[in-house]
Structure formats: C-alpha cells, structure tokens
C-alpha cells in the first residue's frame, strides 16, 4: 500500500521526522510530498525543502520525497496510486484545520483514507513557524528542533553569500 504524507515542511522539523519514521513502518511506500499552501508564504524554496527531507530520510528505504505544486492533493494522490494520506496532529488547532481538509478531501476522493498520527510528547510544541522565527532572529536555538540537514544548508547558503559579497 502507498501512503502520502503531504505538508509545507517549511522547514522539516523533528516532529515531522518522527511522524515519517512511525508511518513508514505501515506502508510499502511512504511518499513525503512537499505541497503548496496558498495561505502560507514560505522561507525555503520547494527544491531546498525536498533536498532537506531527502537527506534527513535517506536511512528509511521505503520513503520517497517529491513535490506537488499546482495540483490538488487528491489528484496527486490518484496519480501516484496512493490509498492513504498521513497527517500529524499536535493540538486542537491542528485538528480544526485537518478536520476541514479531511472532509473536503473525502468529498473529492471518497476512496482515499486519511490516517492521523498523534505527535509524541517531545514534539508537541515543535512548529515550523517558530523554527522560522528563530532563524530570522539569528538564534541557533532552532537546531534543537530540526534535523541537522537544515543547519548544513543554511551554513552553505551563508558561506556562498559571503563569497559573493567578497568578489
Ligand atoms: O503543512 P501544511 O501547510 O498544513 O500543508 C498543507 C498542504 C500542502 C498539505 C495543503 O495545503 C494541501 O493539500 N495543498 C494542496 C492543494 C489542495 O489540495 N488543497 C485543498 C485541501 S482541502
């Protein structure tokens, strides 16, 4: 069975990674799909978000990472032959949002099931938006909440912008 774990992943957090690790055990293939949420402006490009997730999940053989922009999740899921959508839930705000998306998606694609994984207590308060705030404030504390690949990418970027500044 193929499942899709969609999200903005701007950027991937330890909370997302925890859901990926737990969900991957139940499916032949788990596709982590970087999608476009028109209600959110992103900090990381789609390419960088995909690259980060690929590196952070390289040790899980049945995880594939892709992006799907410019199409509805249900159509992308159909194209990929997925029967299940995986989502993570931390709190009632997530629930409210996911409840609405679930109902819309199941009207659009009745056979497509959504399975929810509750966040582990360690990751209950981790969010991409707070991580972005820490990055904007130049606080290294964000590294407590994300896989190391994000630090690597940001270090590469600041290295190349320093080089560009010098030349
Ligand atoms: O991490 P997010 O921002 O909650 O992820 C939301 C995402 C990308 C999964 C959602 O916005 C989505 O499915 N976008 C694709 C477009 C779509 O199908 N929209 C209708 C959802 S009911």
PDB file of N, CA and C in Angstrom, residues 86-122:
ATOM      1  N   UNK A  86      -1.399  10.526   5.113  1.00  0.00           N
ATOM      2  CA  UNK A  86      -0.955  10.540   6.513  1.00  0.00           C
ATOM      3  C   UNK A  86      -0.836  11.994   6.959  1.00  0.00           C
ATOM      4  N   UNK A  87      -1.343  12.273   8.149  1.00  0.00           N
ATOM      5  CA  UNK A  87      -1.187  13.613   8.734  1.00  0.00           C
ATOM      6  C   UNK A  87      -0.800  13.476  10.196  1.00  0.00           C
ATOM      7  N   UNK A  88      -0.123  14.490  10.720  1.00  0.00           N
ATOM      8  CA  UNK A  88       0.220  14.512  12.139  1.00  0.00           C
ATOM      9  C   UNK A  88      -0.699  15.490  12.860  1.00  0.00           C
ATOM     10  N   UNK A  89      -0.989  15.212  14.124  1.00  0.00           N
ATOM     11  CA  UNK A  89      -1.849  16.100  14.922  1.00  0.00           C
ATOM     12  C   UNK A  89      -1.150  16.427  16.239  1.00  0.00           C
ATOM     13  N   UNK A  90      -1.068  17.735  16.540  1.00  0.00           N
ATOM     14  CA  UNK A  90      -0.452  18.135  17.818  1.00  0.00           C
ATOM     15  C   UNK A  90      -1.473  18.654  18.806  1.00  0.00           C
ATOM     16  N   UNK A  91      -2.475  19.338  18.316  1.00  0.00           N
ATOM     17  CA  UNK A  91      -3.387  20.056  19.231  1.00  0.00           C
ATOM     18  C   UNK A  91      -4.720  20.350  18.528  1.00  0.00           C
ATOM     19  N   UNK A  92      -5.599  21.089  19.223  1.00  0.00           N
ATOM     20  CA  UNK A  92      -6.928  21.336  18.652  1.00  0.00           C
ATOM     21  C   UNK A  92      -6.878  22.258  17.433  1.00  0.00           C
ATOM     22  N   UNK A  93      -5.876  23.108  17.370  1.00  0.00           N
ATOM     23  CA  UNK A  93      -5.763  23.964  16.179  1.00  0.00           C
ATOM     24  C   UNK A  93      -5.476  23.112  14.944  1.00  0.00           C
ATOM     25  N   UNK A  94      -4.534  22.170  15.103  1.00  0.00           N
ATOM     26  CA  UNK A  94      -4.270  21.234  14.000  1.00  0.00           C
ATOM     27  C   UNK A  94      -5.544  20.474  13.669  1.00  0.00           C
ATOM     28  N   UNK A  95      -6.240  20.032  14.720  1.00  0.00           N
ATOM     29  CA  UNK A  95      -7.441  19.223  14.493  1.00  0.00           C
ATOM     30  C   UNK A  95      -8.475  19.992  13.672  1.00  0.00           C
ATOM     31  N   UNK A  96      -8.704  21.247  14.052  1.00  0.00           N
ATOM     32  CA  UNK A  96      -9.704  22.064  13.355  1.00  0.00           C
ATOM     33  C   UNK A  96      -9.365  22.160  11.868  1.00  0.00           C
ATOM     34  N   UNK A  97      -8.104  22.435  11.600  1.00  0.00           N
ATOM     35  CA  UNK A  97      -7.626  22.593  10.236  1.00  0.00           C
ATOM     36  C   UNK A  97      -7.702  21.254   9.466  1.00  0.00           C
ATOM     37  N   UNK A  98      -7.223  20.200  10.119  1.00  0.00           N
ATOM     38  CA  UNK A  98      -7.189  18.883   9.456  1.00  0.00           C
ATOM     39  C   UNK A  98      -8.593  18.316   9.256  1.00  0.00           C
ATOM     40  N   UNK A  99      -9.481  18.609  10.191  1.00  0.00           N
ATOM     41  CA  UNK A  99     -10.865  18.126  10.095  1.00  0.00           C
ATOM     42  C   UNK A  99     -11.512  18.690   8.820  1.00  0.00           C
ATOM     43  N   UNK A 100     -11.256  19.967   8.576  1.00  0.00           N
ATOM     44  CA  UNK A 100     -11.811  20.600   7.384  1.00  0.00           C
ATOM     45  C   UNK A 100     -11.197  20.005   6.122  1.00  0.00           C
ATOM     46  N   UNK A 101      -9.861  19.870   6.121  1.00  0.00           N
ATOM     47  CA  UNK A 101      -9.207  19.313   4.920  1.00  0.00           C
ATOM     48  C   UNK A 101      -9.659  17.872   4.672  1.00  0.00           C
ATOM     49  N   UNK A 102      -9.779  17.100   5.769  1.00  0.00           N
ATOM     50  CA  UNK A 102     -10.219  15.710   5.630  1.00  0.00           C
ATOM     51  C   UNK A 102     -11.599  15.650   4.965  1.00  0.00           C
ATOM     52  N   UNK A 103     -12.504  16.492   5.446  1.00  0.00           N
ATOM     53  CA  UNK A 103     -13.866  16.452   4.904  1.00  0.00           C
ATOM     54  C   UNK A 103     -13.916  16.890   3.451  1.00  0.00           C
ATOM     55  N   UNK A 104     -13.121  17.901   3.106  1.00  0.00           N
ATOM     56  CA  UNK A 104     -13.068  18.338   1.707  1.00  0.00           C
ATOM     57  C   UNK A 104     -12.459  17.234   0.850  1.00  0.00           C
ATOM     58  N   UNK A 105     -11.335  16.680   1.312  1.00  0.00           N
ATOM     59  CA  UNK A 105     -10.639  15.662   0.514  1.00  0.00           C
ATOM     60  C   UNK A 105     -11.494  14.414   0.362  1.00  0.00           C
ATOM     61  N   UNK A 106     -12.238  14.031   1.396  1.00  0.00           N
ATOM     62  CA  UNK A 106     -13.015  12.796   1.242  1.00  0.00           C
ATOM     63  C   UNK A 106     -14.257  13.010   0.379  1.00  0.00           C
ATOM     64  N   UNK A 107     -14.718  14.263   0.275  1.00  0.00           N
ATOM     65  CA  UNK A 107     -15.783  14.543  -0.700  1.00  0.00           C
ATOM     66  C   UNK A 107     -15.229  14.450  -2.119  1.00  0.00           C
ATOM     67  N   UNK A 108     -13.996  14.952  -2.299  1.00  0.00           N
ATOM     68  CA  UNK A 108     -13.388  14.973  -3.635  1.00  0.00           C
ATOM     69  C   UNK A 108     -12.915  13.591  -4.077  1.00  0.00           C
ATOM     70  N   UNK A 109     -12.477  12.778  -3.117  1.00  0.00           N
ATOM     71  CA  UNK A 109     -11.930  11.446  -3.447  1.00  0.00           C
ATOM     72  C   UNK A 109     -12.395  10.455  -2.373  1.00  0.00           C
ATOM     73  N   UNK A 110     -13.623   9.931  -2.507  1.00  0.00           N
ATOM     74  CA  UNK A 110     -14.217   9.106  -1.451  1.00  0.00           C
ATOM     75  C   UNK A 110     -13.384   7.886  -1.035  1.00  0.00           C
ATOM     76  N   UNK A 111     -12.618   7.287  -1.938  1.00  0.00           N
ATOM     77  CA  UNK A 111     -11.870   6.083  -1.565  1.00  0.00           C
ATOM     78  C   UNK A 111     -10.554   6.360  -0.835  1.00  0.00           C
ATOM     79  N   UNK A 112     -10.166   7.619  -0.818  1.00  0.00           N
ATOM     80  CA  UNK A 112      -8.865   7.983  -0.242  1.00  0.00           C
ATOM     81  C   UNK A 112      -9.033   8.200   1.267  1.00  0.00           C
ATOM     82  N   UNK A 113      -8.310   7.397   2.061  1.00  0.00           N
ATOM     83  CA  UNK A 113      -8.466   7.472   3.523  1.00  0.00           C
ATOM     84  C   UNK A 113      -7.383   8.371   4.114  1.00  0.00           C
ATOM     85  N   UNK A 114      -7.701   9.059   5.213  1.00  0.00           N
ATOM     86  CA  UNK A 114      -6.681   9.844   5.909  1.00  0.00           C
ATOM     87  C   UNK A 114      -6.435   9.224   7.280  1.00  0.00           C
ATOM     88  N   UNK A 115      -5.171   8.952   7.591  1.00  0.00           N
ATOM     89  CA  UNK A 115      -4.817   8.402   8.906  1.00  0.00           C
ATOM     90  C   UNK A 115      -4.014   9.452   9.668  1.00  0.00           C
ATOM     91  N   UNK A 116      -4.402   9.660  10.930  1.00  0.00           N
ATOM     92  CA  UNK A 116      -3.744  10.682  11.748  1.00  0.00           C
ATOM     93  C   UNK A 116      -2.838  10.046  12.788  1.00  0.00           C
ATOM     94  N   UNK A 117      -1.638  10.595  12.902  1.00  0.00           N
ATOM     95  CA  UNK A 117      -0.699  10.163  13.942  1.00  0.00           C
ATOM     96  C   UNK A 117      -0.599  11.291  14.970  1.00  0.00           C
ATOM     97  N   UNK A 118      -0.835  10.971  16.237  1.00  0.00           N
ATOM     98  CA  UNK A 118      -0.686  11.991  17.278  1.00  0.00           C
ATOM     99  C   UNK A 118       0.794  12.243  17.524  1.00  0.00           C
ATOM    100  N   UNK A 119       1.134  13.525  17.694  1.00  0.00           N
ATOM    101  CA  UNK A 119       2.535  13.886  17.946  1.00  0.00           C
ATOM    102  C   UNK A 119       3.002  13.279  19.263  1.00  0.00           C
ATOM    103  N   UNK A 120       4.249  12.821  19.295  1.00  0.00           N
ATOM    104  CA  UNK A 120       4.845  12.360  20.548  1.00  0.00           C
ATOM    105  C   UNK A 120       5.043  13.570  21.467  1.00  0.00           C
ATOM    106  N   UNK A 121       5.054  13.322  22.784  1.00  0.00           N
ATOM    107  CA  UNK A 121       5.093  14.439  23.741  1.00  0.00           C
ATOM    108  C   UNK A 121       6.325  15.335  23.524  1.00  0.00           C
ATOM    109  N   UNK A 122       7.453  14.731  23.131  1.00  0.00           N
ATOM    110  CA  UNK A 122       8.676  15.527  22.897  1.00  0.00           C
ATOM    111  C   UNK A 122       8.467  16.589  21.824  1.00  0.00           C
TER     112      UNK A 122
END
